[in-house]
mmCIF file of C-alpha atoms in Angstrom:
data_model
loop_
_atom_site.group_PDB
_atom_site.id
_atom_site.type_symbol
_atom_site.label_atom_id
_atom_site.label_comp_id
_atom_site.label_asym_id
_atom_site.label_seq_id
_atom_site.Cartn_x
_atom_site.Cartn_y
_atom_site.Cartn_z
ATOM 1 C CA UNK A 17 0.000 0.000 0.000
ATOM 2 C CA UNK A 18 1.484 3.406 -1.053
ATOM 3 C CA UNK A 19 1.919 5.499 2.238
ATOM 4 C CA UNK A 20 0.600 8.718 0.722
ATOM 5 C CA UNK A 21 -3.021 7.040 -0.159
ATOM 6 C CA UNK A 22 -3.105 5.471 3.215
ATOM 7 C CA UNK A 23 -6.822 4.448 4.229
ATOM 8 C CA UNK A 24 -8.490 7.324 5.720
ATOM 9 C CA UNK A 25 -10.247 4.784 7.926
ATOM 10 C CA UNK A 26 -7.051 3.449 8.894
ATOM 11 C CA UNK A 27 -6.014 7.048 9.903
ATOM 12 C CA UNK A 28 -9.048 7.384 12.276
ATOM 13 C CA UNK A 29 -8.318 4.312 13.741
ATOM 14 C CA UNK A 30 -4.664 5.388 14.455
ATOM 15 C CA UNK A 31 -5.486 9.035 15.160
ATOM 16 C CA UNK A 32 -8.424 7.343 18.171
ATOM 17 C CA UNK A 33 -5.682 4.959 19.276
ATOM 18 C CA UNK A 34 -3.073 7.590 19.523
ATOM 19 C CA UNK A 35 -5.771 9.994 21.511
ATOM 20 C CA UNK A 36 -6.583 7.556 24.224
ATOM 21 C CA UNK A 37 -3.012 6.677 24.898
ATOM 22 C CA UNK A 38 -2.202 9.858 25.016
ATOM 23 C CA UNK A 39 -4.701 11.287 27.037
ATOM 24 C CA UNK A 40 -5.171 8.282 29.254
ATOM 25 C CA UNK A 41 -0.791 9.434 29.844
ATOM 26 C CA UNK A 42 -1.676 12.922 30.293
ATOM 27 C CA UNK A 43 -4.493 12.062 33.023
ATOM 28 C CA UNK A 44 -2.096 10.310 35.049
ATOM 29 C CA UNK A 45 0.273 13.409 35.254
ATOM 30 C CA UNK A 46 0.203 16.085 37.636
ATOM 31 C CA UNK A 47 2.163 18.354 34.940
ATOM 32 C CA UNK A 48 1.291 20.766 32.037
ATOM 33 C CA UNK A 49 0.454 19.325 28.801
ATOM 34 C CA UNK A 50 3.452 22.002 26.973
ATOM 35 C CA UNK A 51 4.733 24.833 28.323
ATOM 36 C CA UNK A 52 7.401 27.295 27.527
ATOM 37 C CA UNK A 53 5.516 28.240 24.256
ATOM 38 C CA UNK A 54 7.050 30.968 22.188
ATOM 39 C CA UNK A 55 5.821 32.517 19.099
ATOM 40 C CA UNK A 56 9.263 32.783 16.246
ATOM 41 C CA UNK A 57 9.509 33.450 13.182
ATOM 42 C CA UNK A 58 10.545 30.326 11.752
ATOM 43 C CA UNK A 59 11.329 26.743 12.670
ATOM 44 C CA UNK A 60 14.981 24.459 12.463
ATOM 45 C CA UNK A 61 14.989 23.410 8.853
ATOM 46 C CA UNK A 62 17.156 20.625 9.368
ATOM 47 C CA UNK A 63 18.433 17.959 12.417
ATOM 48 C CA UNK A 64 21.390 20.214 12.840
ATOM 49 C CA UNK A 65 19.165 22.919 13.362
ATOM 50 C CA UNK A 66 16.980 20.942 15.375
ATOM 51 C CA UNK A 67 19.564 20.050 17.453
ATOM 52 C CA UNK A 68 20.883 23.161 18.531
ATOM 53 C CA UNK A 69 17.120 24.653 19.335
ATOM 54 C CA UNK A 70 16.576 21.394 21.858
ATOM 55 C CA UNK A 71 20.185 22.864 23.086
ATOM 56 C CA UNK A 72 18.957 26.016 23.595
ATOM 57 C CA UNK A 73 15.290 25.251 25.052
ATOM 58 C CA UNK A 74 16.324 22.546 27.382
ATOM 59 C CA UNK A 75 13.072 20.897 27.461
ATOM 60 C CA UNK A 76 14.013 18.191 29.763
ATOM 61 C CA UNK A 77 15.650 20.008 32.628
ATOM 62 C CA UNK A 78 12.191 22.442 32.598
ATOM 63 C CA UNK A 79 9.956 19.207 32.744
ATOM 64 C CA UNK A 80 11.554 18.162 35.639
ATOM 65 C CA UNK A 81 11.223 21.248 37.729
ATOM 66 C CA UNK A 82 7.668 20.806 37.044
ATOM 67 C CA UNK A 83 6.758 17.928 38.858
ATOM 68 C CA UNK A 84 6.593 15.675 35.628
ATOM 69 C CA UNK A 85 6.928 12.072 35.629
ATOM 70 C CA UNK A 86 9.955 10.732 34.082
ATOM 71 C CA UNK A 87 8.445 8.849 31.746
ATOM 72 C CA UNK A 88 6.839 11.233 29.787
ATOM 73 C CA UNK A 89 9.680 12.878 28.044
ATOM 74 C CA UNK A 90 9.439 16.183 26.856
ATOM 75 C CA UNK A 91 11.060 17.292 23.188
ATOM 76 C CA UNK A 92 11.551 20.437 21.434
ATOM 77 C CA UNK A 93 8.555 20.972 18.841
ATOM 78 C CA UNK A 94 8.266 23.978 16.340
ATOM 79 C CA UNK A 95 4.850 23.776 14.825
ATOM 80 C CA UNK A 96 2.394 26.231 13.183
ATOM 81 C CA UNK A 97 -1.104 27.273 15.603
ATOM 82 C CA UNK A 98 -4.544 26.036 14.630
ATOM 83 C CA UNK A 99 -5.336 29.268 13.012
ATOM 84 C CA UNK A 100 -2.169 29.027 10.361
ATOM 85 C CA UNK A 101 -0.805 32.855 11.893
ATOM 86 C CA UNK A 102 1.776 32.018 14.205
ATOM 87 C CA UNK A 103 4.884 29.627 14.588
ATOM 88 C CA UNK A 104 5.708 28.625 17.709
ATOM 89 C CA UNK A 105 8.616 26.674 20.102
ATOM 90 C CA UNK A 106 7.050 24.797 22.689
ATOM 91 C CA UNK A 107 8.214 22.100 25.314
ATOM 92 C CA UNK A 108 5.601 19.159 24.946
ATOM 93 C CA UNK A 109 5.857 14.582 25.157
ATOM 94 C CA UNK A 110 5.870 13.249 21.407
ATOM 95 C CA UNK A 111 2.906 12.365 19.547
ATOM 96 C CA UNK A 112 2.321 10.067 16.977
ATOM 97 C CA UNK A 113 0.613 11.814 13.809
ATOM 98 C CA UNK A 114 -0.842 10.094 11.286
ATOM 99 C CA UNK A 115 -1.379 11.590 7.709
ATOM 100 C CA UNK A 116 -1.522 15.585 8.749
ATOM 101 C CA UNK A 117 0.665 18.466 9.916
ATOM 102 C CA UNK A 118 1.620 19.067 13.570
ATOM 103 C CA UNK A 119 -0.293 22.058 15.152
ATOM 104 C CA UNK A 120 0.128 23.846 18.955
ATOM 105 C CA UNK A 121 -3.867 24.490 19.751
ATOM 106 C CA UNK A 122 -3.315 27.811 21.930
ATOM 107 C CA UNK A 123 -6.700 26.687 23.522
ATOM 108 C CA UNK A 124 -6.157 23.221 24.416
ATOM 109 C CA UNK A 125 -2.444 23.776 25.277
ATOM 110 C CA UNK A 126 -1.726 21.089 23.473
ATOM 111 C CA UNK A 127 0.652 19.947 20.587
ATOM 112 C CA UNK A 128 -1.666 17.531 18.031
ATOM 113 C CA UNK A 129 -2.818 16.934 14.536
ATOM 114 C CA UNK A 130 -3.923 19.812 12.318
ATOM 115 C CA UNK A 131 -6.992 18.352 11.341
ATOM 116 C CA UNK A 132 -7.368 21.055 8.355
ATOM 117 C CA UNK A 133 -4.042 19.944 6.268
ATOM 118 C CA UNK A 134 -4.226 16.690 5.445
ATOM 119 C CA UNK A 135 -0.801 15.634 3.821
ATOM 120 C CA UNK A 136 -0.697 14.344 -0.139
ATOM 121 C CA UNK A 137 1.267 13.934 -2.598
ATOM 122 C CA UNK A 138 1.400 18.055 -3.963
ATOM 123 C CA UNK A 139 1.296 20.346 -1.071
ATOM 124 C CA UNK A 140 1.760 20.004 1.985
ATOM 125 C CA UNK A 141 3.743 16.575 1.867
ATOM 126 C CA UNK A 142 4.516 14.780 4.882
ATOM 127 C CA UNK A 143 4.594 11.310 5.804
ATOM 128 C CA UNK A 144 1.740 9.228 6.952
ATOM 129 C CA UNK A 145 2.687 8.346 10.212
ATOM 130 C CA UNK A 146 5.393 10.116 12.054
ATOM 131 C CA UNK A 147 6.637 11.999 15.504
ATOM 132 C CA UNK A 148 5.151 15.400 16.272
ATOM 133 C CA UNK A 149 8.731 16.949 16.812
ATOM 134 C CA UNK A 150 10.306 15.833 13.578
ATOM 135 C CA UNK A 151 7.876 18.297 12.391
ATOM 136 C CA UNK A 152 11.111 20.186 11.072
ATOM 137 C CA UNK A 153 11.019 17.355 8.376
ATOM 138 C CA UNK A 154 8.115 18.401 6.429
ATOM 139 C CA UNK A 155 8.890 22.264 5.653
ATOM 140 C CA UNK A 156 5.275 22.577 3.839
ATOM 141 C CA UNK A 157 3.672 22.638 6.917
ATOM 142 C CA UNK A 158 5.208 25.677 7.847
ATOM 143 C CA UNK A 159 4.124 27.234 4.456
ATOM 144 C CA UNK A 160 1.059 27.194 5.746
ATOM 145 C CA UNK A 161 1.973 30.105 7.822
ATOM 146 C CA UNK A 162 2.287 33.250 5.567
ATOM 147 C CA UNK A 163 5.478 35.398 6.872
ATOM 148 C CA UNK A 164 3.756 38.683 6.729
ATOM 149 C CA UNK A 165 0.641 37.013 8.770
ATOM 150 C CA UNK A 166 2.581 35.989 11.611
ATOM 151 C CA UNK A 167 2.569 37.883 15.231
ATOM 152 C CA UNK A 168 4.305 38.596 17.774
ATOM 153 C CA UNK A 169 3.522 37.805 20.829
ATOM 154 C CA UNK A 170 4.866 39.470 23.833
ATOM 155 C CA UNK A 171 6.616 37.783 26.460
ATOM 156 C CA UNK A 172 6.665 38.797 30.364
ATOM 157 C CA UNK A 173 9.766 39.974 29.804
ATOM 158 C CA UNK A 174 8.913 41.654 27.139
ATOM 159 C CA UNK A 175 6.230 43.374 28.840
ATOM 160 C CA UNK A 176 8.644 44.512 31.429
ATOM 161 C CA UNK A 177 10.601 45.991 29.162
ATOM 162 C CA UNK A 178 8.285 47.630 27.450
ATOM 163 C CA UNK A 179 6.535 48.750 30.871
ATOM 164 C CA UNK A 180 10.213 50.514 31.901
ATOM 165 C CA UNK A 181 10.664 51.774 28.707
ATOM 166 C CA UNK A 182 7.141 53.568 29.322
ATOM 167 C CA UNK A 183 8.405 54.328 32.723
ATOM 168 C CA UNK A 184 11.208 55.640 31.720
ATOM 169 C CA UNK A 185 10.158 57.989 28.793
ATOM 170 C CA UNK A 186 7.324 59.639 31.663
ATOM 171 C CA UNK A 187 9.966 60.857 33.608
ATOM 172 C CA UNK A 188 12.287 62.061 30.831
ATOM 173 C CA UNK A 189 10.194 63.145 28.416
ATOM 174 C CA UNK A 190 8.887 66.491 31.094
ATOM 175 C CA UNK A 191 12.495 66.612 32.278
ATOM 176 C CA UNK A 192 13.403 67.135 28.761
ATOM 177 C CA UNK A 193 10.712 69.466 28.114
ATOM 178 C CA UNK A 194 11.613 71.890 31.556
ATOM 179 C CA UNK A 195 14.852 71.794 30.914
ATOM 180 C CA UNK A 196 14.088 73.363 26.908
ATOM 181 C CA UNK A 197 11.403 76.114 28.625
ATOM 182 C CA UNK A 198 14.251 76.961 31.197
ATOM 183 C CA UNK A 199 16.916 77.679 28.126
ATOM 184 C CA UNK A 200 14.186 79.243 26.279
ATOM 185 C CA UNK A 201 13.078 81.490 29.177
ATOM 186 C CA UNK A 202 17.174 82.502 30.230
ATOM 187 C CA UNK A 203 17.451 83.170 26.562
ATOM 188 C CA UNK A 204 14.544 85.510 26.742
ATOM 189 C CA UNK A 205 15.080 87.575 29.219
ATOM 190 C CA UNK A 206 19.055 87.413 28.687
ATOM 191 C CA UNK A 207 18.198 89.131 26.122
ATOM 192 C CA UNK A 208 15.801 91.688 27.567
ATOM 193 C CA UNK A 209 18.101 92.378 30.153
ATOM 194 C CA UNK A 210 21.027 93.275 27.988
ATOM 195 C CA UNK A 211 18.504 95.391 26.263
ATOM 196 C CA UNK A 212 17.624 97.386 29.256
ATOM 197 C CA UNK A 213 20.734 97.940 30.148
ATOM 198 C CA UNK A 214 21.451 99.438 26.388
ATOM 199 C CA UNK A 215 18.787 101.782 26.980
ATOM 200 C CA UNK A 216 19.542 102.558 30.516
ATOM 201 C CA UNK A 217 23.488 103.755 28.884
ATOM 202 C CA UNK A 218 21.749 105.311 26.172
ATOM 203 C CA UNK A 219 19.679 107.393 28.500
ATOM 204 C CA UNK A 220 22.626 108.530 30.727
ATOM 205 C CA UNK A 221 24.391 109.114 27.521
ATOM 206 C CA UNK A 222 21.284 111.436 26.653
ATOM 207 C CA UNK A 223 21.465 112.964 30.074
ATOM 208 C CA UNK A 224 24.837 114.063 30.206
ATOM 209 C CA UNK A 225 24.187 115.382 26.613
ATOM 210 C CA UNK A 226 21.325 117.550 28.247
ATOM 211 C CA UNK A 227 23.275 118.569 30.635
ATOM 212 C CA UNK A 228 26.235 120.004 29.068
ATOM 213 C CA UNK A 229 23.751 121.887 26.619
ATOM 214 C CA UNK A 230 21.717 123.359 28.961
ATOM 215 C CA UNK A 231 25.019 124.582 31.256
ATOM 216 C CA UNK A 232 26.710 126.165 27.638
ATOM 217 C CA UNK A 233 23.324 127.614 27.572
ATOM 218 C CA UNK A 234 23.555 129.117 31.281
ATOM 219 C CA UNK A 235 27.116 130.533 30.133
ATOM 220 C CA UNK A 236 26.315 132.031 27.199
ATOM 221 C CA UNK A 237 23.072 133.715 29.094
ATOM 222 C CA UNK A 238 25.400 135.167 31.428
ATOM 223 C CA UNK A 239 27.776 136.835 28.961
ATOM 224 C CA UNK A 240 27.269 140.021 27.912
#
């Protein structure tokens, strides 16, 4: 039987199998079903890649300080959302998928099948059965995700940043603005003062003119 014209009944049967197991696992555990979920802009295109984002993520060392079992190990995945706008990294156990593209469902926390892209033999091709995080295998999936559509999605860090940033700029930004009225206002009346003081010279000068006329006049009254 040619994998890529598998038996959709055969696929339900898998994908029900696969469901139970996996949520019959997930009832067990007193531990998230993913977390550390971070929108990117794109995902490892090959195991090299791969590799160094598990590196980076350290999935397993974060399970464990959540109080998960050791037998549900947790990989690396880079998968698109259910609504085809976002990429994201997120820290979740392996799932089998059988016949579609690996989604993260933002409302059921959870990595599974995107029911809405079947793989076949044009686009998107992926295998029939494989392991949620080798995802990075079947680069049409992420196709499905537009470039220009995706968003980003803050982080708490992010938000603190941005926060102090704000913080920041309310303090400066009047600081900034006293500082130009105080340069504007010495300027002003720097100007007016050195103004009135020209006058005030020009008005002695004027004086002293006055004066000197009006005592030639006096002499000149007094001669005969």
């Amino acid at each position: 039987m040619n994998s890529r014209t598998i038996s959709p009944y055969i696929i339900g049967t898998l994908l029900l199998i696969s469901m139970f197991i996996q949520m019959s696992r997930g009832e067990s555990e007193e531990c998230p079903q993913t977390f550390d979920v971070i929108a990117v802009r794109m995902c490892p295109t090959s195991r090299e890649e791969y590799d160094k984002a598990v590196l980076r993520k350290q999935c397993s060392q974060l399970a464990s300080k959540r109080n998960c079992s050791d037998s549900i190990e947790f990989k690396y995945h880079c998968v698109i959302n259910s609504y085809r706008n976002n990429l994201f990294e997120v820290c979740a156990p392996e799932k089998n998928i059988f016949g579609y593209c690996t989604e993260y469902n933002e409302g059921g926390n959870i990595v599974q099948s995107q029911l809405s892209a079947p793989c076949n033999s044009t686009f998107p091709k992926c295998a029939a059965a494989y392991k949620s995080w080798k995802s990075y295998l079947y680069q049409d999936c992420y196709e499905l995700v537009a470039t220009t559509e995706i968003t980003e999605i803050p982080t708490i860090s992010d938000n603190k940043e941005m926060n102090s940033s704000v913080d920041i700029s309310a303090i400066l930004i009047p600081i900034l603005v006293l500082v130009i009225l105080g340069i504007i206002l010495m300027i002003v009346f720097g100007r007016k003062k050195i103004k009135d003081r020209k006058q005030r010279k020009k008005q002695r000068k004027k004086g002293q003119a006055d004066k000197e006329k009006e005592k030639v006049r006096s002499i000149q009254q007094t001669l005969p």
